[in-house]
Coordinates of C-alpha atoms in Angstrom, one line a residue:
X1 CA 154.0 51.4 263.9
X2 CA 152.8 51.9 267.2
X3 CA 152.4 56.0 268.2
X4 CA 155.2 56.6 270.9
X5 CA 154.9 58.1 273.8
X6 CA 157.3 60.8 275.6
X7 CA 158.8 59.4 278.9
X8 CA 157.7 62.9 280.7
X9 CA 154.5 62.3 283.3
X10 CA 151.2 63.5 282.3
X11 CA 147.9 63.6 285.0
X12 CA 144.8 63.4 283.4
X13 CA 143.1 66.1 283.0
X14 CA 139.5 67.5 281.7
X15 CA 139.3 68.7 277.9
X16 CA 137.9 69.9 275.5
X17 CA 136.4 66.6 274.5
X18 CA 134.8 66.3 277.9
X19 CA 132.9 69.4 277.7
X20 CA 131.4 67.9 274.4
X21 CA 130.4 64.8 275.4
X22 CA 129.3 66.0 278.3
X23 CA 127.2 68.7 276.4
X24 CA 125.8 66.2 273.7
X25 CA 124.7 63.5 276.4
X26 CA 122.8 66.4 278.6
X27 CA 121.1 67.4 275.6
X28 CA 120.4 63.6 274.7
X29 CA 118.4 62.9 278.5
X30 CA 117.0 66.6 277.6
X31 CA 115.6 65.1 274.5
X32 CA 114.5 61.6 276.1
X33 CA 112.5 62.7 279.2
X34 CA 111.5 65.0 277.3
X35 CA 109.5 62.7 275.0
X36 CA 108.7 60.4 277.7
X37 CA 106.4 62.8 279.3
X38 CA 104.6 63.8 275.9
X39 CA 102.1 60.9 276.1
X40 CA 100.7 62.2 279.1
X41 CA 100.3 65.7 277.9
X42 CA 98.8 64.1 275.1
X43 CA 96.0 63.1 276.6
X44 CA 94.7 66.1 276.3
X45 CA 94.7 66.1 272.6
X46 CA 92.2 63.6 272.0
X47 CA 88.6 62.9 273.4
X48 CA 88.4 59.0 274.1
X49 CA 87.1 56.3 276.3
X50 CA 88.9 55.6 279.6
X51 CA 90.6 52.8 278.0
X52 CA 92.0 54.2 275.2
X53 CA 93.3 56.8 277.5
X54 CA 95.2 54.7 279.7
X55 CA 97.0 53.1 276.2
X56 CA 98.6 56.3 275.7
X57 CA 99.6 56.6 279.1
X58 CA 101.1 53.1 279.3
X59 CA 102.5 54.0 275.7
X60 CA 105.4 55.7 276.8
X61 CA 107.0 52.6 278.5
X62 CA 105.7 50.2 276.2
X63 CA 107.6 51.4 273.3
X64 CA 110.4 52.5 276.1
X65 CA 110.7 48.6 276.6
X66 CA 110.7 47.5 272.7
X67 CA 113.3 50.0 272.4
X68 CA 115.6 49.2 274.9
X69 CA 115.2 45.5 273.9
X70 CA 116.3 46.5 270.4
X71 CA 118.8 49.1 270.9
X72 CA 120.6 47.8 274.1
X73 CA 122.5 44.6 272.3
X74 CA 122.1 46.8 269.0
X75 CA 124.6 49.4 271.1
X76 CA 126.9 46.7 272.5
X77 CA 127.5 45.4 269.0
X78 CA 127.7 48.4 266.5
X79 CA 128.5 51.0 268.6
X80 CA 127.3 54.0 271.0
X81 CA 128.1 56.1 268.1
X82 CA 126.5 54.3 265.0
X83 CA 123.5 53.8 267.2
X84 CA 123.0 57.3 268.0
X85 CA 123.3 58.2 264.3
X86 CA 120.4 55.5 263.6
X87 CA 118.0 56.8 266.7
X88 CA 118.5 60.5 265.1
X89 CA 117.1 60.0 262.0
X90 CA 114.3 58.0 263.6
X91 CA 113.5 60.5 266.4
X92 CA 113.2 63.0 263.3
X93 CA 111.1 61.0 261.1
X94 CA 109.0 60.9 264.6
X95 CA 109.2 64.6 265.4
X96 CA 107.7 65.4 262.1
X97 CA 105.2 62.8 262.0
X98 CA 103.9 63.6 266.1
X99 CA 103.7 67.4 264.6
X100 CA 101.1 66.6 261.9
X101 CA 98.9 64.1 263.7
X102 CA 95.4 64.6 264.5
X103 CA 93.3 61.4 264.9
X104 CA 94.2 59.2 267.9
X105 CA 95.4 56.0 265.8
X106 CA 98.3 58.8 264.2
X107 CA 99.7 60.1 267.6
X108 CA 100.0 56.4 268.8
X109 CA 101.9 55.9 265.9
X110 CA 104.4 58.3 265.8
X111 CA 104.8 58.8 269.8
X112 CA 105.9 55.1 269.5
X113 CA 108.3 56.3 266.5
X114 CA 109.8 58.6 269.0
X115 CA 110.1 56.5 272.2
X116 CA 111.2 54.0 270.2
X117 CA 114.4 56.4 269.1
X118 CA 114.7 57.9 272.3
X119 CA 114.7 54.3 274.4
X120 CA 117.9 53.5 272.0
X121 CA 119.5 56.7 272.6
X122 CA 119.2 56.8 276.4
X123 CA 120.6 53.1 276.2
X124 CA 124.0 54.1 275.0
X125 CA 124.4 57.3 276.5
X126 CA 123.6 55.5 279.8
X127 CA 127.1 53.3 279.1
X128 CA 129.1 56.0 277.1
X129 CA 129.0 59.0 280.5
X130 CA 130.4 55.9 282.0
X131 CA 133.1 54.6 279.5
X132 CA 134.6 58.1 278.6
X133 CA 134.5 60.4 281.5
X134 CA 137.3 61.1 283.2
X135 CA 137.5 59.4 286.5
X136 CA 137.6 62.0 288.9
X137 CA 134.7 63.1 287.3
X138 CA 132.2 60.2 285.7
X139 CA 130.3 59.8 288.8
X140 CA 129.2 64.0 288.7
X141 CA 129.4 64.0 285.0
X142 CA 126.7 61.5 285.1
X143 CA 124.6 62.7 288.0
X144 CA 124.5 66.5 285.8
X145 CA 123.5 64.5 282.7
X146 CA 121.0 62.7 284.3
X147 CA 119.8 66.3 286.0
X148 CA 119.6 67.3 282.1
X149 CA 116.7 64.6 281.8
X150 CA 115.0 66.7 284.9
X151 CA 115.7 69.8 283.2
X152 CA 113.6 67.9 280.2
X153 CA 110.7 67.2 282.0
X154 CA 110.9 70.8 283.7
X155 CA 110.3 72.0 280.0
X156 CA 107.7 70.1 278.9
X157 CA 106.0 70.9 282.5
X158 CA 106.3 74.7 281.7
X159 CA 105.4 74.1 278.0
X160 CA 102.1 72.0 278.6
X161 CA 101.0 74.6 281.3
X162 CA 101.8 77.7 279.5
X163 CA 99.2 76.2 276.5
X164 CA 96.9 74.5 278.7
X165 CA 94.5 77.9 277.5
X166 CA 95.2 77.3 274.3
X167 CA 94.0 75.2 271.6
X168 CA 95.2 71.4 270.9
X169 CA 97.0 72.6 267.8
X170 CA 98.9 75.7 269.5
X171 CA 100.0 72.8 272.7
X172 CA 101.0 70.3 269.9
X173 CA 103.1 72.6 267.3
X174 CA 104.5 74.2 270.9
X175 CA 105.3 70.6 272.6
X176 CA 107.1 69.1 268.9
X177 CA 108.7 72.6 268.2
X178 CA 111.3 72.1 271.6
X179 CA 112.0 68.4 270.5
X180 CA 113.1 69.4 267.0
X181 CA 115.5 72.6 268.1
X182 CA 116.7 70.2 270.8
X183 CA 117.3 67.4 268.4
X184 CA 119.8 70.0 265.7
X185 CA 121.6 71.2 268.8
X186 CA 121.9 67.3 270.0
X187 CA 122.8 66.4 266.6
X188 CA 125.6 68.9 266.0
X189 CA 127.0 68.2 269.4
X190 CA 127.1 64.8 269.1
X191 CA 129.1 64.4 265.6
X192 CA 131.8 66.6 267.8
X193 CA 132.1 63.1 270.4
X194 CA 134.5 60.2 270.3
X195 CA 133.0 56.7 270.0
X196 CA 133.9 54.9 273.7
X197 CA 137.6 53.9 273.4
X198 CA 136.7 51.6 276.1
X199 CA 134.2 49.6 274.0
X200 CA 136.4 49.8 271.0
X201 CA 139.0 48.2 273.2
X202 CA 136.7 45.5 274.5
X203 CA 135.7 44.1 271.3
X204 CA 138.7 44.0 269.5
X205 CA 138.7 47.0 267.6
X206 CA 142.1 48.2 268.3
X207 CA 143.0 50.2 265.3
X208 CA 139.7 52.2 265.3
X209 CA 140.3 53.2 269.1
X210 CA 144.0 54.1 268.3
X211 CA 142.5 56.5 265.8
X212 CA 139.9 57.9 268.0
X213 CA 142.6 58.7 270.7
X214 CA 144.7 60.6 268.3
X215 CA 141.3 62.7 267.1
X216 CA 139.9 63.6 270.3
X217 CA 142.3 63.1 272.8
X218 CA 146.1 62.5 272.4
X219 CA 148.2 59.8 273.1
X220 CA 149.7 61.4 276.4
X221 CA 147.4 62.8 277.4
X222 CA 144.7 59.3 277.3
X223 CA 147.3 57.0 278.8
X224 CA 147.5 59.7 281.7
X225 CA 143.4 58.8 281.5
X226 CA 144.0 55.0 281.6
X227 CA 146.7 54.9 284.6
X228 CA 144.1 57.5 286.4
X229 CA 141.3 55.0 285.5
X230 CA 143.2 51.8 286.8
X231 CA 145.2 52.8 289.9
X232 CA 143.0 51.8 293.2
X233 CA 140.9 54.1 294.8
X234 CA 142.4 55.6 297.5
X235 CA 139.0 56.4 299.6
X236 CA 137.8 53.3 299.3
X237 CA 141.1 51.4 300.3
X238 CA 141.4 53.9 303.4
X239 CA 137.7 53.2 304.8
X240 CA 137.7 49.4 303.9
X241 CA 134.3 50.4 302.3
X242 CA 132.8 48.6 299.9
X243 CA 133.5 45.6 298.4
X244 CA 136.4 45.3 294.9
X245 CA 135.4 41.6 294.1
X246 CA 132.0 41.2 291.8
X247 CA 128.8 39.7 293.0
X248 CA 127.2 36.8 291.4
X249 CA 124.7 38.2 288.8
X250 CA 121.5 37.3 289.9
X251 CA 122.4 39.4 292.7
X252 CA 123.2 42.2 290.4
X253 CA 120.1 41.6 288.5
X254 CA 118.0 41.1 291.0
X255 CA 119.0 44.6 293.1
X256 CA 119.0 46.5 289.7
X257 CA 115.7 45.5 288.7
X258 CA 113.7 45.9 292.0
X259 CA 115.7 49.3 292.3
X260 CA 114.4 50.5 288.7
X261 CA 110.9 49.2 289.4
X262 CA 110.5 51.2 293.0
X263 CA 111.7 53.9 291.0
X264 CA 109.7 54.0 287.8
X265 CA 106.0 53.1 289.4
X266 CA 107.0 55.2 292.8
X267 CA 107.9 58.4 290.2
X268 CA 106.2 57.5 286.9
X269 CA 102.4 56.5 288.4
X270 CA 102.7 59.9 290.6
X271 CA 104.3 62.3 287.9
X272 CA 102.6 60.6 284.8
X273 CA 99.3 58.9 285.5
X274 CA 97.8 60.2 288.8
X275 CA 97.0 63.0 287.4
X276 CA 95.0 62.7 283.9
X277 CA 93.1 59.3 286.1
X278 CA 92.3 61.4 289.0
X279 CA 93.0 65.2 288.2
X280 CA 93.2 66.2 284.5
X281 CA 93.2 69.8 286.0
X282 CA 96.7 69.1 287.8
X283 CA 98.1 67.2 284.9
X284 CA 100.7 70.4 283.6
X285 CA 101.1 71.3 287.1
X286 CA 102.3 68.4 288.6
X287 CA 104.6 67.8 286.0
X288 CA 106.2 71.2 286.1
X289 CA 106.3 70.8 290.8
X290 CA 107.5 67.2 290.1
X291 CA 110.6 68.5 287.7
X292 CA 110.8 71.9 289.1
X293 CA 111.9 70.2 291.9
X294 CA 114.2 67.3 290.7
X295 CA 116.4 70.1 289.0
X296 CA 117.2 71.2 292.0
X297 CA 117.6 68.3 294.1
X298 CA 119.8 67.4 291.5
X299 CA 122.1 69.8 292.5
X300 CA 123.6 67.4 294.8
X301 CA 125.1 65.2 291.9
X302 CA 127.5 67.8 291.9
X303 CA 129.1 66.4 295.3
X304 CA 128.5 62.9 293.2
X305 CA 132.2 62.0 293.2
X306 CA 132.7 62.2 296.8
X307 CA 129.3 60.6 298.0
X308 CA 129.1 56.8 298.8
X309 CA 126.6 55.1 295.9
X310 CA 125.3 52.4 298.9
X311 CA 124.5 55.2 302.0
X312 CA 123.4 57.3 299.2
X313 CA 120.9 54.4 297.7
X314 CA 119.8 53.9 300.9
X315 CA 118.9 57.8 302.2
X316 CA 116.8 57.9 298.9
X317 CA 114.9 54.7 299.1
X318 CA 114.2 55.5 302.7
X319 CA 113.2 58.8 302.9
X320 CA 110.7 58.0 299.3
X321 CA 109.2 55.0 301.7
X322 CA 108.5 57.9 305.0
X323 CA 107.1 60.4 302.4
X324 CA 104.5 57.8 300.7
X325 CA 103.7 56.7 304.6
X326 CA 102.8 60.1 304.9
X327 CA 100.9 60.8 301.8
X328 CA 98.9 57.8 302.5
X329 CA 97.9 59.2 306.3
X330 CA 97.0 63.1 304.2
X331 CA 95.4 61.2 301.7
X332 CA 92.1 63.1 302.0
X333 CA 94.0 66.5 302.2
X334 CA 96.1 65.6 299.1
X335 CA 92.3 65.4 297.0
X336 CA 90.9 68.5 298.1
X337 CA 94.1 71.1 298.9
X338 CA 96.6 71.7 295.6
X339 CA 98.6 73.7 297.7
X340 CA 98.7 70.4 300.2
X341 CA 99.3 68.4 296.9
X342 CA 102.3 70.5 295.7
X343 CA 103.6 70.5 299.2
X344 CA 103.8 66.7 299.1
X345 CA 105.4 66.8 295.3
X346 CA 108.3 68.5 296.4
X347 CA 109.6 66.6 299.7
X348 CA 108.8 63.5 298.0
X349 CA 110.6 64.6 295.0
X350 CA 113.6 65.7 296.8
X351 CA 114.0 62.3 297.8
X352 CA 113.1 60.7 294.3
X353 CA 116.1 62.7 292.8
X354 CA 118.4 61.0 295.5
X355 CA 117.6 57.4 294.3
X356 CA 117.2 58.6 290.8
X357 CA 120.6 59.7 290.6
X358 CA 121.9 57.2 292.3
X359 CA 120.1 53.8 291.4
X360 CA 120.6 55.1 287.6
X361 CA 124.4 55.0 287.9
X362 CA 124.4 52.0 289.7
X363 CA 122.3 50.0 287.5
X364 CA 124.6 50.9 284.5
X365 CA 128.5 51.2 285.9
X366 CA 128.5 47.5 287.1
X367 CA 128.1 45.4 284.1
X368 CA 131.3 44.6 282.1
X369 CA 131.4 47.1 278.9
X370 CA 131.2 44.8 276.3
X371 CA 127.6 44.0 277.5
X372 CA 126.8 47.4 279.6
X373 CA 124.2 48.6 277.2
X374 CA 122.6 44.9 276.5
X375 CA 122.6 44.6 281.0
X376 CA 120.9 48.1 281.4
X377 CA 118.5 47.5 278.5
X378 CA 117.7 44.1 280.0
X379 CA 117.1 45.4 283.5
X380 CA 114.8 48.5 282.3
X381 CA 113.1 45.5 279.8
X382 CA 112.2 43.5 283.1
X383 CA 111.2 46.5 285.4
X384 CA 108.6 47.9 282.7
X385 CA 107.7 44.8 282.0
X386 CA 107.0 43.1 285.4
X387 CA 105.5 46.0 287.1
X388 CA 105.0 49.5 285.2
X389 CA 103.3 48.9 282.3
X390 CA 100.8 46.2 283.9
X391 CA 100.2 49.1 287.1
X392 CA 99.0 52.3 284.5
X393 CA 96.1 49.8 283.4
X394 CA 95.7 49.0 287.2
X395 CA 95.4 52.4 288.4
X396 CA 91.8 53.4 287.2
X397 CA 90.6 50.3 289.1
X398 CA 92.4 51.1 292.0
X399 CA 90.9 53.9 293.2
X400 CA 93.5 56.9 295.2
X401 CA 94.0 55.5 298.2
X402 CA 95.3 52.6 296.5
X403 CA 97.2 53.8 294.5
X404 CA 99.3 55.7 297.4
X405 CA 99.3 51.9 298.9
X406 CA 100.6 50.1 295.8
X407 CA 103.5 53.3 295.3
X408 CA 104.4 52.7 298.9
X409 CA 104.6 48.8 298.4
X410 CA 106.8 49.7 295.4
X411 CA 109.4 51.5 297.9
X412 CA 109.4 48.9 300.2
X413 CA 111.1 46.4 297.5
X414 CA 113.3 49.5 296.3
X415 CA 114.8 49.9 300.0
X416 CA 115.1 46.3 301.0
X417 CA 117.5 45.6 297.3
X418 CA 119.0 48.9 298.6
X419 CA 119.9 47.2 301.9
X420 CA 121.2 44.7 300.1
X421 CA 123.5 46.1 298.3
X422 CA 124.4 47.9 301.1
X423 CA 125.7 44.8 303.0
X424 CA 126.5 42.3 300.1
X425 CA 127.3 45.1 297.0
X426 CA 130.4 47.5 296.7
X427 CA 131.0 50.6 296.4
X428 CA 130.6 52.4 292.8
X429 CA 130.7 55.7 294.2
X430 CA 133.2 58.2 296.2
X431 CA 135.6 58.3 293.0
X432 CA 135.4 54.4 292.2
X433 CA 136.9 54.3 288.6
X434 CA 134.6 52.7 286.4
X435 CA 136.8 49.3 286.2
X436 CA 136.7 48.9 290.1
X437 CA 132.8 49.7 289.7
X438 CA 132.4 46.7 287.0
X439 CA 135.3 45.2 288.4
X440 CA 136.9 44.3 285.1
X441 CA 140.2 43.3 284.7
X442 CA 142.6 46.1 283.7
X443 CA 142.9 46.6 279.8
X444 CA 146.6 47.4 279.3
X445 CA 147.2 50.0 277.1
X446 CA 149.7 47.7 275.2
X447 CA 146.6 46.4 273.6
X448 CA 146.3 49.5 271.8
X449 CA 150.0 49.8 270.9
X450 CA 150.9 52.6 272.7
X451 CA 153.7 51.6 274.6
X452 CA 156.8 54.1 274.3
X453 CA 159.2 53.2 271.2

């Protein structure tokens, strides 16, 4: 029998649900920066040829890649919720592993273990903010999760610099003991969330999202979620901004990809490798500036709702592009001044966390939901592996001032797919409900048998 609905209005409204979810995906981007960044704090922990050093800084994204490969269709086809449940016990098996490692060959090992976990979870919490946030709310809601995976970095900045006087052991017990209270918190959190109605409704699984409504939400009250979540959106029918119809998909592909690859070799080659190739000494402090920094630029994904995604792509892109130019001309200062160094780590950062926040929601709100994780893992698959991976090796043949040259080139193909989108995308942002943003056709909630009587 179909549940029945009263024929009293309900408006959508944020619950208890919401503060969960929104408490176990923070906690989940915590967890996966967080463990992005070890491999370059490892560095320290070993004594090895240049080569050997630049495999553990490349190690990150290369098991960042085989994990997003796996996990991404994985996600679309099991679940956001079974596939969390399978990355926890990995990323625990890792944590363990990473905390008892000594020789070289062992921390390769099971730093892959946990980028491999992480890359799956990041995956599916990239397309669950997305499927189960309120409207009103999903483009903040996923701007403060994504600050979470600053917040991340921040600790592993202040972790690695507050033992950088102390012995390898001290740094590595400090660096695994966050990951594992992170990961019970995480855990507990995340066996409180609903599996994404949205998917469930998507592939068919109609009786399992009835039941998830009931648990976590209410028949009323989700129906007064889905009539929120499929009504136009007034801003963008006012300004005539934006376009509601979708582009072709190598259009899609091709801005999300060149927008992810600015990003990661314009933030990862200055946060991650720059340092332990040219200053080992500033390794802990950049990353602390870099993150110290993007938490607080972040702040603005607070006013993520009302912003336009297109302008907002295009302030970040821009501004990352000036502040590179401008690195490049202090180049000489930037070697021999920290202070001049940190300087340049947070303006450039300010404008990093712009088109972090906003290239990351676009890249994984515009795919259709039955294939949002397998899209984003596919575009972060292509980015790594065209460009990132193949520049850390680069780098130590590159020389500084080259380096600044190649990061600026980077921003150049960020801004011009910005542009793009600008004049050929729409708009995702400014309270675009996440059907508009895919542009999907509307799922009627007759599917799910709620229909009154």
């Amino acid at each position: 029998m179909p549940t029945t609905l009263s024929d009293e209005p309900t408006t959508d409204r944020w619950q208890a649900t919401d503060t969960r979810a929104l408490i176990a995906f923070s906690l989940g981007l915590f967890m996966d920066a967080y463990i992005f960044g070890v491999a370059s704090v490892a560095t320290r922990w070993v004594q090895v040829p240049t080569g050997l050093r630049t495999l553990l800084l490349a190690w990150a994204p290369i098991w960042s890649l085989v994990g997003a490969a796996c996990w991404g269709p994985l996600s679309d086809r099991i679940g956001r919720k079974a596939t969390f449940y399978l990355t926890a016990i990995i990323a625990g098996l890792g944590a363990i592993g990473l905390a008892l490692s000594h020789p070289y060959w062992l921390i390769l090992t099971f730093l892959a273990v946990l980028l491999f976990a992480a890359a799956g979870d990041l995956v599916s919490i990239y397309a669950m903010v997305h499927e189960v946030m309120p409207t009103r709310h999903r483009s903040k809601s996923f701007f403060v999760v994504l600050n979470c995976g600053n917040l991340g970095g921040l600790v592993l900045g202040a972790v690695a610099l507050s033992t950088a006087g102390h012995s390898v052991t001290v740094q590595r017990w400090m660096v695994v003991a966050v990951v594992g209270v992170v990961m019970v918190l995480w855990f507990g959190a995340r066996r409180r969330t609903p599996e994404s109605i949205r998917w469930l409704e998507r592939t068919g699984r109609h009786e399992q999202a009835r039941r998830e409504i009931d648990r976590f939400y209410g028949v009323e009250q989700y129906q007064a979620r889905r009539a929120e979540a499929e009504a136009p959106t007034p801003t963008l029918a006012e300004s005539g901004g934006g376009r509601t119809t979708r582009p072709n998909l190598r259009l899609q592909l091709y801005v999300a990809v060149s927008m992810t690859f600015a990003n990661i070799v314009g933030f990862g080659l200055v946060t991650y490798v720059m340092g332990p190739t040219f200053f080992p000494s500033r390794t802990p402090v950049i990353i602390f500036v870099t993150y110290l920094t993007a938490v607080t630029a972040g702040l603005l994904g607070l006013l993520g709702d009302r912003l336009s995604r297109r302008v907002m792509l295009l302030v970040g892109y821009c501004g990352c592009l000036v502040v590179a130019i401008g690195a490049l001309l202090a180049q000489a200062s930037l070697r021999q001044s920290l202070t001049v160094f940190v300087l340049f780590l947070v303006i450039y950062n300010v404008f990093v966390s712009v088109q972090y926040l906003n290239h990351d929601a676009l890249r994984t709100e515009i795919w259709p939901t039955h294939r949002r994780a397998t899209f984003t893992a596919i575009v972060g698959v292509m980015a790594n592996g065209i460009g990132y991976i193949g520049s850390i090796f680069l780098v130590p043949h590159l020389g500084f001032q080259h380096t600044i040259q190649y990061t600026l080139g980077a921003w150049v193909i960020g801004l011009v797919a910005a542009m793009v989108w600008f004049v050929h995308g729409r708009e995702t942002g400014a309270g675009t409900s996440l059907a508009l943003a895919s542009a999907e056709p509307v799922t009627s909630s007759v599917s799910l048998g709620l229909e009154a009587g």
